[in-house]
Coordinates of C-alpha atoms in Angstrom, one line a residue:
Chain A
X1 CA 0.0 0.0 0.0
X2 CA 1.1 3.8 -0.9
X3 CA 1.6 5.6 1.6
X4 CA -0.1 9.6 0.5
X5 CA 2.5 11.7 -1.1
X6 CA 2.3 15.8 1.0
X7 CA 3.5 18.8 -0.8
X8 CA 6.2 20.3 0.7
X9 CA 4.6 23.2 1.9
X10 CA 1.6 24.1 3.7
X11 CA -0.4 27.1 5.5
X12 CA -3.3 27.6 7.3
X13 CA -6.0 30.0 8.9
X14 CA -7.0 29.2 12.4
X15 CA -9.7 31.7 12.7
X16 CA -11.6 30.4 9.1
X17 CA -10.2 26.6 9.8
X18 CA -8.6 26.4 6.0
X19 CA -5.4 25.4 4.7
X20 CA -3.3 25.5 1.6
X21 CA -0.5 22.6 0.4
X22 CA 1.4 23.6 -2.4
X23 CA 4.6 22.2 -3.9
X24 CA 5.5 25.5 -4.8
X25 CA 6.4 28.2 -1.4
X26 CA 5.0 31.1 -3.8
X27 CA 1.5 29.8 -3.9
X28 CA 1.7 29.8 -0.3
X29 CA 2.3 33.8 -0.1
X30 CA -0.2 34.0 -2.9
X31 CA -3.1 31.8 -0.5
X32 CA -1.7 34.7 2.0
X33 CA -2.6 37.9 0.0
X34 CA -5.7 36.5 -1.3
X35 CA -6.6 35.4 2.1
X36 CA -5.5 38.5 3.9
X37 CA -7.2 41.0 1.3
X38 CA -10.4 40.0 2.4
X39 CA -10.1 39.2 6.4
X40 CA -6.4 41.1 7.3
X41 CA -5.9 37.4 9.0
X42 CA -2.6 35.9 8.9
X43 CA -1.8 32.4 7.8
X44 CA 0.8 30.6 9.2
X45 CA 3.2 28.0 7.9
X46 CA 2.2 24.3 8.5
X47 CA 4.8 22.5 7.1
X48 CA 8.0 23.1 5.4
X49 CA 10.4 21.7 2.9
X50 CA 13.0 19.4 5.0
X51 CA 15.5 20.5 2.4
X52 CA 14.8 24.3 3.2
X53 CA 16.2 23.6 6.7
X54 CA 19.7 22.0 5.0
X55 CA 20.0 25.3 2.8
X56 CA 19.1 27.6 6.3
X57 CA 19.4 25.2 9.5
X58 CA 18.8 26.6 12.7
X59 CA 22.3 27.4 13.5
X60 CA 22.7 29.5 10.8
X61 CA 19.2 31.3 11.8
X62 CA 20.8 31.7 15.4
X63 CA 23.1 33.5 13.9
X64 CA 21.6 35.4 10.8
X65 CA 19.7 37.9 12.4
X66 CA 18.5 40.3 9.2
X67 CA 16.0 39.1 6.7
X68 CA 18.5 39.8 3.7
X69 CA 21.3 37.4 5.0
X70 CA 18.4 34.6 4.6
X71 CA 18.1 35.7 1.2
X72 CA 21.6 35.7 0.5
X73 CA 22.0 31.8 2.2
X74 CA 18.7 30.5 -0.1
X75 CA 19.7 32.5 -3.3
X76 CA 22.0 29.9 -4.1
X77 CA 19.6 27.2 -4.0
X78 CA 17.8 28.7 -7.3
X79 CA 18.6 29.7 -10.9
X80 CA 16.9 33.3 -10.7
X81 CA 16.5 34.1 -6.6
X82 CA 15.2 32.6 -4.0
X83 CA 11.3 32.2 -3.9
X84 CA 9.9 34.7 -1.4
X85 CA 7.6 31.8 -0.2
X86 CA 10.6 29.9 0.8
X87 CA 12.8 32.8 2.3
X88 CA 9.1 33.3 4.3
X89 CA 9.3 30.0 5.2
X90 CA 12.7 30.3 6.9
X91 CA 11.4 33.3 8.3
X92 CA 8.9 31.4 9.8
X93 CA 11.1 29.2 11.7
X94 CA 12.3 32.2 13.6
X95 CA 9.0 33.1 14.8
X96 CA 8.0 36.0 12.3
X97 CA 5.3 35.9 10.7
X98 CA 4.2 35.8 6.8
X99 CA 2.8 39.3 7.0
X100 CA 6.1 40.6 8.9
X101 CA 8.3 39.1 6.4
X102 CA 6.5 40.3 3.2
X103 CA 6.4 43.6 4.7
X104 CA 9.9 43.7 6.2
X105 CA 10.7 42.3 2.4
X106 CA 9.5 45.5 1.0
X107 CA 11.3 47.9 3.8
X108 CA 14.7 46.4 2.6
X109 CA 14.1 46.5 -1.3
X110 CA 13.1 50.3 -1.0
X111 CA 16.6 50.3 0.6
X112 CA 18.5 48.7 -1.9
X113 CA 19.4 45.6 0.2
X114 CA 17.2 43.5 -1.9
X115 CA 16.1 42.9 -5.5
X116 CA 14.0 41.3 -7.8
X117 CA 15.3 39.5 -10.9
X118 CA 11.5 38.4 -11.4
X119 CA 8.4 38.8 -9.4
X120 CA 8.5 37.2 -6.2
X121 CA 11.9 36.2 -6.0
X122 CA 14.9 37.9 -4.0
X123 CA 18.8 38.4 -4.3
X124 CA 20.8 40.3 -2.1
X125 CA 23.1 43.1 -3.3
Chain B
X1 CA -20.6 2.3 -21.8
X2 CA -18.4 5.5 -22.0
X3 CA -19.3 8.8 -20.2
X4 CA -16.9 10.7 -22.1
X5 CA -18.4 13.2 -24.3
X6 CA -16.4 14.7 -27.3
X7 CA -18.8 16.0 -29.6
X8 CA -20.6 19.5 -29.3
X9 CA -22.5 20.3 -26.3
X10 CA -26.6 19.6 -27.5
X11 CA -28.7 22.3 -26.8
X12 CA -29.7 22.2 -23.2
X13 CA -33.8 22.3 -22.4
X14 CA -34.7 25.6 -21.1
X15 CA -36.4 24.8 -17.6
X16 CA -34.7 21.4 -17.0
X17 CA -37.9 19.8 -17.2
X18 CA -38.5 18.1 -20.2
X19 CA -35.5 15.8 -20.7
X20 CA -32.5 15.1 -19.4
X21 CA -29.5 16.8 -21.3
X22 CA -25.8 17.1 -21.1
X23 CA -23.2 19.8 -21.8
X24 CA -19.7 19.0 -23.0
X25 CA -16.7 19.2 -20.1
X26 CA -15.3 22.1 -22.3
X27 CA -18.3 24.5 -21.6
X28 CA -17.9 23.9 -17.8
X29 CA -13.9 24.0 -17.6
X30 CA -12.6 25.3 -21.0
X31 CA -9.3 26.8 -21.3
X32 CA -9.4 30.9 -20.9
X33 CA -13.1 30.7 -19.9
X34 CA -12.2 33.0 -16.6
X35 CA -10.4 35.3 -19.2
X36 CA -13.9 35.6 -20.7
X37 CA -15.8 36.0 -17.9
X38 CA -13.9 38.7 -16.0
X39 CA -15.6 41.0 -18.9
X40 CA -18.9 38.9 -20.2
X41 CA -20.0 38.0 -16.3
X42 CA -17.9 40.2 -13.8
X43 CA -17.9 42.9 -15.9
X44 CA -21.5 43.1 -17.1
X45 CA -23.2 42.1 -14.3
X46 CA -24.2 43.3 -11.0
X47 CA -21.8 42.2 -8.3
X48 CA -22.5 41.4 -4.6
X49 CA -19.5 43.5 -3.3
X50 CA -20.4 44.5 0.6
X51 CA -22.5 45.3 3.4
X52 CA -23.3 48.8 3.7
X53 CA -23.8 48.9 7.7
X54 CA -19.6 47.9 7.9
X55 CA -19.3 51.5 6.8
X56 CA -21.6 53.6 8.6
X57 CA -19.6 56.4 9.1
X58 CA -18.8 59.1 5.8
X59 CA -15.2 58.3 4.8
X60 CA -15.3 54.6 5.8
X61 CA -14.7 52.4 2.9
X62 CA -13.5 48.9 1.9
X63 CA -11.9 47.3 -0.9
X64 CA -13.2 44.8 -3.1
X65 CA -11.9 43.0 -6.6
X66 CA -14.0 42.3 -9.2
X67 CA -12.5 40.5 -11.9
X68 CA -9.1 42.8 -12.6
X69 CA -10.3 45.5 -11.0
X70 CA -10.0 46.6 -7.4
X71 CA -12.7 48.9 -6.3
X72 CA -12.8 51.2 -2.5
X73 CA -16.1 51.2 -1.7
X74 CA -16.7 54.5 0.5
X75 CA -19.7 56.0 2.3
X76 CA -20.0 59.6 0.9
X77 CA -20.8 63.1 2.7
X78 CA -24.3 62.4 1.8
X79 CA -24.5 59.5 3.5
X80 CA -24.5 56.9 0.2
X81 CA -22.4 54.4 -0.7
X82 CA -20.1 54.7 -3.8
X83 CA -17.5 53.2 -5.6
X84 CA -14.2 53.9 -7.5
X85 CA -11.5 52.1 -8.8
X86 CA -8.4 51.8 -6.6
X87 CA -6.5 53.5 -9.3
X88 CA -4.6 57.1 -9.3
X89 CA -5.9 59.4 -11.9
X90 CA -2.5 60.5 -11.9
X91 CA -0.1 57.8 -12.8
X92 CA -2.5 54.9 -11.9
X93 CA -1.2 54.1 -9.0
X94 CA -2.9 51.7 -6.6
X95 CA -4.2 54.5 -3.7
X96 CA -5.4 52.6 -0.7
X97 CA -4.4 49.0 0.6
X98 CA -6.5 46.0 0.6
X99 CA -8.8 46.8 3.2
X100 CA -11.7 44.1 4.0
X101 CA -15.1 45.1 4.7
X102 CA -14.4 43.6 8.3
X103 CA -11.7 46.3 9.3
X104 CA -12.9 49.3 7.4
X105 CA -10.4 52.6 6.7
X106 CA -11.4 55.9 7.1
X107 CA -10.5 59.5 6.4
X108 CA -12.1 62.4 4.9
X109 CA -10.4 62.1 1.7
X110 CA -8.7 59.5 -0.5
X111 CA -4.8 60.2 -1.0
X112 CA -2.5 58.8 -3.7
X113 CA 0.8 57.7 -2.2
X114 CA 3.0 58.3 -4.9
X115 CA 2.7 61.6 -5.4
X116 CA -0.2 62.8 -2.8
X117 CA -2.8 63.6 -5.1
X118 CA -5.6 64.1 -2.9
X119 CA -9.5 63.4 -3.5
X120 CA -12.8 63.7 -2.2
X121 CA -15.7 61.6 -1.1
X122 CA -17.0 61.9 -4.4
X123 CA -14.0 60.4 -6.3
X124 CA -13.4 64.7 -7.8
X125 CA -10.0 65.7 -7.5
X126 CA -9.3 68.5 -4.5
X127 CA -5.5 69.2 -4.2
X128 CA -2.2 68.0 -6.2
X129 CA 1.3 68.9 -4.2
X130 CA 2.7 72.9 -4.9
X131 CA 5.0 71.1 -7.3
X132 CA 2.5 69.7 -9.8
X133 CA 2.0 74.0 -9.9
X134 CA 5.0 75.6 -10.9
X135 CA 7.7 74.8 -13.4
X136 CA 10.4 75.8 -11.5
X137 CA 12.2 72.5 -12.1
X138 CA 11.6 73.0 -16.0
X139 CA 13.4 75.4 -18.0
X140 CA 11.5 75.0 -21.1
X141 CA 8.0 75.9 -19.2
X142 CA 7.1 78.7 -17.8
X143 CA 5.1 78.6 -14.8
X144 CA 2.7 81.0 -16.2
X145 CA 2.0 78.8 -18.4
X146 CA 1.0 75.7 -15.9
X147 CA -2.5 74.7 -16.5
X148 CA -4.8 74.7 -13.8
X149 CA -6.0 71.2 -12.9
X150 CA -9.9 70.2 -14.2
X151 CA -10.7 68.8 -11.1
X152 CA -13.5 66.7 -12.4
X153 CA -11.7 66.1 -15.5
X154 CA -9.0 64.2 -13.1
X155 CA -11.4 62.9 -11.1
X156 CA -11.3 58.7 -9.6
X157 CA -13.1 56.6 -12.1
X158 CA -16.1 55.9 -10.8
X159 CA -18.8 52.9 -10.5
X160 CA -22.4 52.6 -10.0
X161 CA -23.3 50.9 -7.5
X162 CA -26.6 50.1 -5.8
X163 CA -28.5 48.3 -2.6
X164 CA -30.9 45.6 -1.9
X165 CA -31.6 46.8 1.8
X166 CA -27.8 46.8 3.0
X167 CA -26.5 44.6 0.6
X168 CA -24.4 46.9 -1.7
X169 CA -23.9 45.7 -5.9
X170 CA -21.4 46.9 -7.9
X171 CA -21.8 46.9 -12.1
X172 CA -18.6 48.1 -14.4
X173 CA -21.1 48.1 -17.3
X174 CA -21.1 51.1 -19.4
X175 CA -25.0 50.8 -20.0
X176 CA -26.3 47.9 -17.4
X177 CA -29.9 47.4 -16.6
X178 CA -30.8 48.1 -13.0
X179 CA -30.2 46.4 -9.9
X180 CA -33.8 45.4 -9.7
X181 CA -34.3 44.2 -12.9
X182 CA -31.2 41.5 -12.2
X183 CA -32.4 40.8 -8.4
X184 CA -35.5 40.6 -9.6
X185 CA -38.3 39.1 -7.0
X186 CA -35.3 38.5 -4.5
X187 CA -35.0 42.4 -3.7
X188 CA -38.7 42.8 -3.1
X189 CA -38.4 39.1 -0.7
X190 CA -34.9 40.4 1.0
X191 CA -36.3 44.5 1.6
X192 CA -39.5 43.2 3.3
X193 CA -37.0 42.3 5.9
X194 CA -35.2 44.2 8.3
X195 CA -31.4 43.3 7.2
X196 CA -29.8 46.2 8.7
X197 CA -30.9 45.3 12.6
X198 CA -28.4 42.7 12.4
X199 CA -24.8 42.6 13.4
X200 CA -22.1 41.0 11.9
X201 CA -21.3 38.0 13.5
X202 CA -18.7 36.1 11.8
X203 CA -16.1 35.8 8.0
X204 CA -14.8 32.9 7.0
X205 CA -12.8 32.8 4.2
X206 CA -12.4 29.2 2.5
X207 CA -11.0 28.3 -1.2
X208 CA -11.9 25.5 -3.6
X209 CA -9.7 23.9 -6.4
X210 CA -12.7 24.3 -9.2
X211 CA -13.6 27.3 -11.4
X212 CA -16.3 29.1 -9.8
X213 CA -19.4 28.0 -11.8
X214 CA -19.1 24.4 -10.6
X215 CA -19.2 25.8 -7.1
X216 CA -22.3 27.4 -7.5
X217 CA -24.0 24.3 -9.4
X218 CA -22.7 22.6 -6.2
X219 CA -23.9 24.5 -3.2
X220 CA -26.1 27.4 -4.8
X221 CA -28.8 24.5 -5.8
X222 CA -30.9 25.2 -3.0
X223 CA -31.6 21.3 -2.4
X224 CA -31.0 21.5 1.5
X225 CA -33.7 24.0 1.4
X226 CA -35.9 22.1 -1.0
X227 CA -35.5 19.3 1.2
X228 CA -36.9 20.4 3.8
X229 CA -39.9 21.3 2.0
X230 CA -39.2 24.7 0.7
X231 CA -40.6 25.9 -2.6
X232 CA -38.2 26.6 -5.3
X233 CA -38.9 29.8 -7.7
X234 CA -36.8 30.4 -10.7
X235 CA -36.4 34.0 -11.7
X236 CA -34.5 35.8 -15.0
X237 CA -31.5 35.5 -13.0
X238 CA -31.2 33.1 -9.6
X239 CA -33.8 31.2 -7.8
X240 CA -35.2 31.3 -4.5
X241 CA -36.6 28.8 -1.8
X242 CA -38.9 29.8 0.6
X243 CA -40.2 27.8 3.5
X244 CA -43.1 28.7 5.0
X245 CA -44.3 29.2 8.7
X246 CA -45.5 25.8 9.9
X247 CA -48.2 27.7 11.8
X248 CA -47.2 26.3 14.8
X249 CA -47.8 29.0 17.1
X250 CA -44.8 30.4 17.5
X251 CA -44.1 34.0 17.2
X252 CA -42.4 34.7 13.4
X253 CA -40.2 36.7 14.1
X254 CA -40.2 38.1 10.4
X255 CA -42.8 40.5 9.1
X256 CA -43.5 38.1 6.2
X257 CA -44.5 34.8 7.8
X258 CA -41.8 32.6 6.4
X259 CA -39.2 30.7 8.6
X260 CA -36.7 30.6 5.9
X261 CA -35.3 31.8 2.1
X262 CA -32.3 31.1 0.1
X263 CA -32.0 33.6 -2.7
X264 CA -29.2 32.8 -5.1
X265 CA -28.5 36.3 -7.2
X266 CA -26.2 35.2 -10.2
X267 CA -23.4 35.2 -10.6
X268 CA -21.8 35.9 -7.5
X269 CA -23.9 35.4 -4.4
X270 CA -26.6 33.6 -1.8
X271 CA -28.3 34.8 0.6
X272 CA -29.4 32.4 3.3
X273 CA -31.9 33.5 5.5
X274 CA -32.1 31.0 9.0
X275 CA -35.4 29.9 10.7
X276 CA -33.5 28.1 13.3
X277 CA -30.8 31.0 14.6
X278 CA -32.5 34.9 14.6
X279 CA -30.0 35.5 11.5
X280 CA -28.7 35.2 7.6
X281 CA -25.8 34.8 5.8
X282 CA -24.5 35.9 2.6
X283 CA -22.0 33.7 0.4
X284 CA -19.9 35.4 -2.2
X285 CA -17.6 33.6 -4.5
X286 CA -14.5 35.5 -6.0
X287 CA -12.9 33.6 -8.4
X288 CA -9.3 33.9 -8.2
X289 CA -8.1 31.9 -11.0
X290 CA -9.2 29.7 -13.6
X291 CA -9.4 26.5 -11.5
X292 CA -10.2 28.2 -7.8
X293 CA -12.3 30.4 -6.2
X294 CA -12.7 32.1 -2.9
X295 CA -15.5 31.8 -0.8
X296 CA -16.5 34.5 1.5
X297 CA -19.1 34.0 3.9
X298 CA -20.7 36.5 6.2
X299 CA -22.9 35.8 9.0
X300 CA -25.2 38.2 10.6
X301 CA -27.0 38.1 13.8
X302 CA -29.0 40.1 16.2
X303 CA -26.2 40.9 18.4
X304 CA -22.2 40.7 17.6
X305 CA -21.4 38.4 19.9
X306 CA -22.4 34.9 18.9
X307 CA -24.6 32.7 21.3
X308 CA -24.0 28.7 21.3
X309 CA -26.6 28.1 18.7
X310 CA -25.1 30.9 16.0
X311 CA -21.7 29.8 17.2
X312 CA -23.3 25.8 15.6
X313 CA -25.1 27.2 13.0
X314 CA -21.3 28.7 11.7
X315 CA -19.7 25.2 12.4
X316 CA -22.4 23.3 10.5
X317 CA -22.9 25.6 7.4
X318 CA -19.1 25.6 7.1
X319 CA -19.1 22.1 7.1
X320 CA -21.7 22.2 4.8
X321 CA -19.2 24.6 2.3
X322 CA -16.3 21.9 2.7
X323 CA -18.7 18.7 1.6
X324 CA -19.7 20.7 -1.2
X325 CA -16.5 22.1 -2.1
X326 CA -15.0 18.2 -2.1
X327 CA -18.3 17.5 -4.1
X328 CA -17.3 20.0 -6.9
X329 CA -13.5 19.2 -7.0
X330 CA -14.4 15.6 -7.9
X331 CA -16.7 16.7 -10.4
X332 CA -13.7 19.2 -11.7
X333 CA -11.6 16.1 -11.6
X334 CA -14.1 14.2 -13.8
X335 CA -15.0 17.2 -16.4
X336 CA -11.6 17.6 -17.0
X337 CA -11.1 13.4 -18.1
X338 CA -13.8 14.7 -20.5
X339 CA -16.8 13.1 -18.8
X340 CA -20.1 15.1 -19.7
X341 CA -22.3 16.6 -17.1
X342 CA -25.7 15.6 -17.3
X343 CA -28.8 17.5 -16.1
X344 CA -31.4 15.1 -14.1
X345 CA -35.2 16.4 -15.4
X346 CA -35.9 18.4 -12.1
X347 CA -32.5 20.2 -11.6
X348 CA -34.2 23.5 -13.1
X349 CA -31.3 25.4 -11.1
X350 CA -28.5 23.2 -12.7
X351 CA -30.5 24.2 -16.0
X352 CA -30.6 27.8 -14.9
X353 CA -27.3 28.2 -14.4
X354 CA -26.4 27.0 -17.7
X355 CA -28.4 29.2 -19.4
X356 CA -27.4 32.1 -17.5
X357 CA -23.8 30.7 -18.3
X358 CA -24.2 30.7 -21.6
X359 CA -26.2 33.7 -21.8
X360 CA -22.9 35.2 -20.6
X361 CA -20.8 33.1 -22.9
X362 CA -22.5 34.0 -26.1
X363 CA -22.7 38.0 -25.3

């Protein structure tokens, strides 16, 4: 017998009771805005990518403290910057939230700190 | 035998009634069909956007998307309720951030961030920064020869919108027929009721993995209600199911005698009216891609603060929305192997909705 295959990734709403699994860390920020836009509720990460914690592991959070040294760690892991689902995601493990790390995303870009080389995914200058 | 169906869709009986009928998989879940619809459904139609008691005050507004557009929905000076697009007139910037009808903004005026130009309640244009009124930074202009601003010329884009009782609809048509005309007997059913006593109680915000018109086949049928011995009435656009007072001695508490409706007002909402909690519901659906939509369900009730039995009425609706929503993703699952979806003869509102589909489809 199989045993059922999970998506890497996954989110939920406590105050509506719904979730989101998604291969892909983007969808999960997507389910976030949509989600958000019409409640202002957070959603918090369920599950996340064993192989996000071997590009990020918790010693490395202990001693990265600012958002755009994640991105500079995960950057490497991907052809054109690091999702900001997954850089959320290792967020996450630090105890900040989705919203906060979207919006402390946008803080450090209008600073320079961070770009896009396509929508919704970061490199550090 | 095979249930797949490759051919052309045969033409569907008008009322359901006559004989059973099918529709090809593509007219349900065709490629681009949300494409299409943003403009031939959202885009002609009248839209369930909000509740106009979440912004009693002048200057309180929400935001709301309909199809590609993003509309602030604002209570005006004079006390009505109107709508513009979320869009500079300036440089078409987005102006004010998402903002759900549950956690209003306010202000006297609306204000472009990006480069403070500054509007009224009634979307005019009142006041651009000193720079946008001298050339000093220009040596081929004169400032004598900056044109004065035409306020209304620079105006917010505006939208009609329009109420059933609280209920506010939105229309981006250029020439749409009224509000009433669409709602049809629902309005007159849903005024004769006093909507705006209530509170609201409760959002939940849920998403299913199916395009949005196979939701609404789904859970918009109005079976539960029909069930339990409710009386189904098709009108030019959505149906409603009425229960009536059992006569059973108990005080109505509604001015009409019935214990219980379910209006569906296509495309885009129900309205559930309880007999068993003091309260009603509405149900929009957003659709948010091709293959998902949003649900968004409000519930109202006499007083904010939700007693046991509204608390269970809450639980067992939502349950109600996940069966249904697992319902439609199986039948998403099967349409798209290319099975064909085939109306029973007494599913008038399966039939309904296909004609109102199509209706759309063919515009």
């Amino acid at each position: 017998m199989s045993e059922q295959r999970h998506p890497p990734y996954a989110a939920s709403c406590p105050d509506c009771d719904v979730d989101l699994e998604s291969d892909a860390p983007n969808e999960i920020v997507d389910f976030y805005r949509r989600h958000h836009r019409v409640t202002g509720h957070d959603v918090a990460f369920t599950r996340i990518d064993p192989a996000l914690g071997e590009a990020v592991d918790e010693d490395d959070l202990d001693e990265v403290y600012t958002l755009a040294d994640v991105v500079a760690q995960l950057e490497g892991e991907y052809d054109d910057g690091a999702p900001i689902g997954a850089v959320a995601a290792a967020m996450s493990e630090r105890g900040t939230s989705l919203g906060e790390t979207l919006e402390e995303v946008h803080e450090i870009r209008m600073n320079g700190a961070l770009y896009e080389p396509r929508d919704d995914h970061l490199r550090a200058f | 035998m095979s249930q797949r169906d490759d051919s052309q869709p045969p033409a569907a009986s008008e009322d359901g009634t006559e004989r059973s009928n099918a529709v090809s998989a593509r007219r349900l879940t065709g490629p681009g069909s949300l494409e299409r619809e943003k403009e031939a459904v959202f885009g002609r139609y009248w839209v369930y956007v909000g509740h106009a008691d979440s912004i009693p005050e002048p200057g309180q507004f929400f935001t709301r998307n309909v199809g590609d557009r993003q509309l602030i929905v604002v209570r005006g000076h004079d006390d009505e309720v109107k709508a513009f697009d979320n869009v500079c007139a300036h440089r078409g910037s987005k102006m004010v951030e998402d903002t759900p009808m549950t956690d209003p903004g306010g202000g006297g005026r609306i204000q472009c961030p990006y480069h403070l130009w500054t509007y009224d309640l009634d979307g005019d244009l009142r006041s651009t920064p000193k720079s946008f009124e001298d050339a000093s930074l220009n040596p081929d202009l004169d400032s004598g020869e900056v044109q004065e601003f035409d306020c209304e010329a620079n105006g917010l884009n505006d939208v009609r919108v329009d109420t059933v009782g609280p209920l506010v609809f939105a229309n981006l048509g250029d020439d749409p027929p009224s509000l009433a005309e669409q709602v049809g007997a629902a309005a007159d059913r849903l005024e004769s009721l006093p909507l705006e006593e209530y509170e609201h109680g409760r959002r939940i915000v849920s998403e299913v993995e199916c395009n949005w018109k196979l939701f609404a086949a789904v859970h918009f049928d109005g079976s539960e209600e029909r069930d339990a011995d409710g009386t189904l009435a098709v009108d030019d656009h959505g149906w409603t199911v009425e229960r009536a007072a059992d006569g059973d001695g108990s005080e109505d508490r509604r001015p009409d005698g019935l214990e219980a409706q379910f209006h569906y007002c296509w495309p885009n909402v129900a309205i559930d009216v309880y007999e068993d909690v003091d309260g009603y519901a509405t149900v929009a659906l957003d659709p948010v891609g091709p293959d998902r939509v949003q649900l968004i369900a409000d519930y109202y009730f006499r007083d904010g603060d939700l007693s046991e039995a509204e608390r269970e009425l809450v639980r067992t609706t939502r349950q109600r929305r996940a069966e249904d929503a697992e319902r439609a993703e199986r039948r998403r699952t099967g349409l798209e192997g290319g099975a064909s979806d085939r109306l029973g003869s007494n599913d008038r509102t399966g039939a309904e909705l296909r004609r109102l589909a199509q209706e759309a489809d063919d515009a």
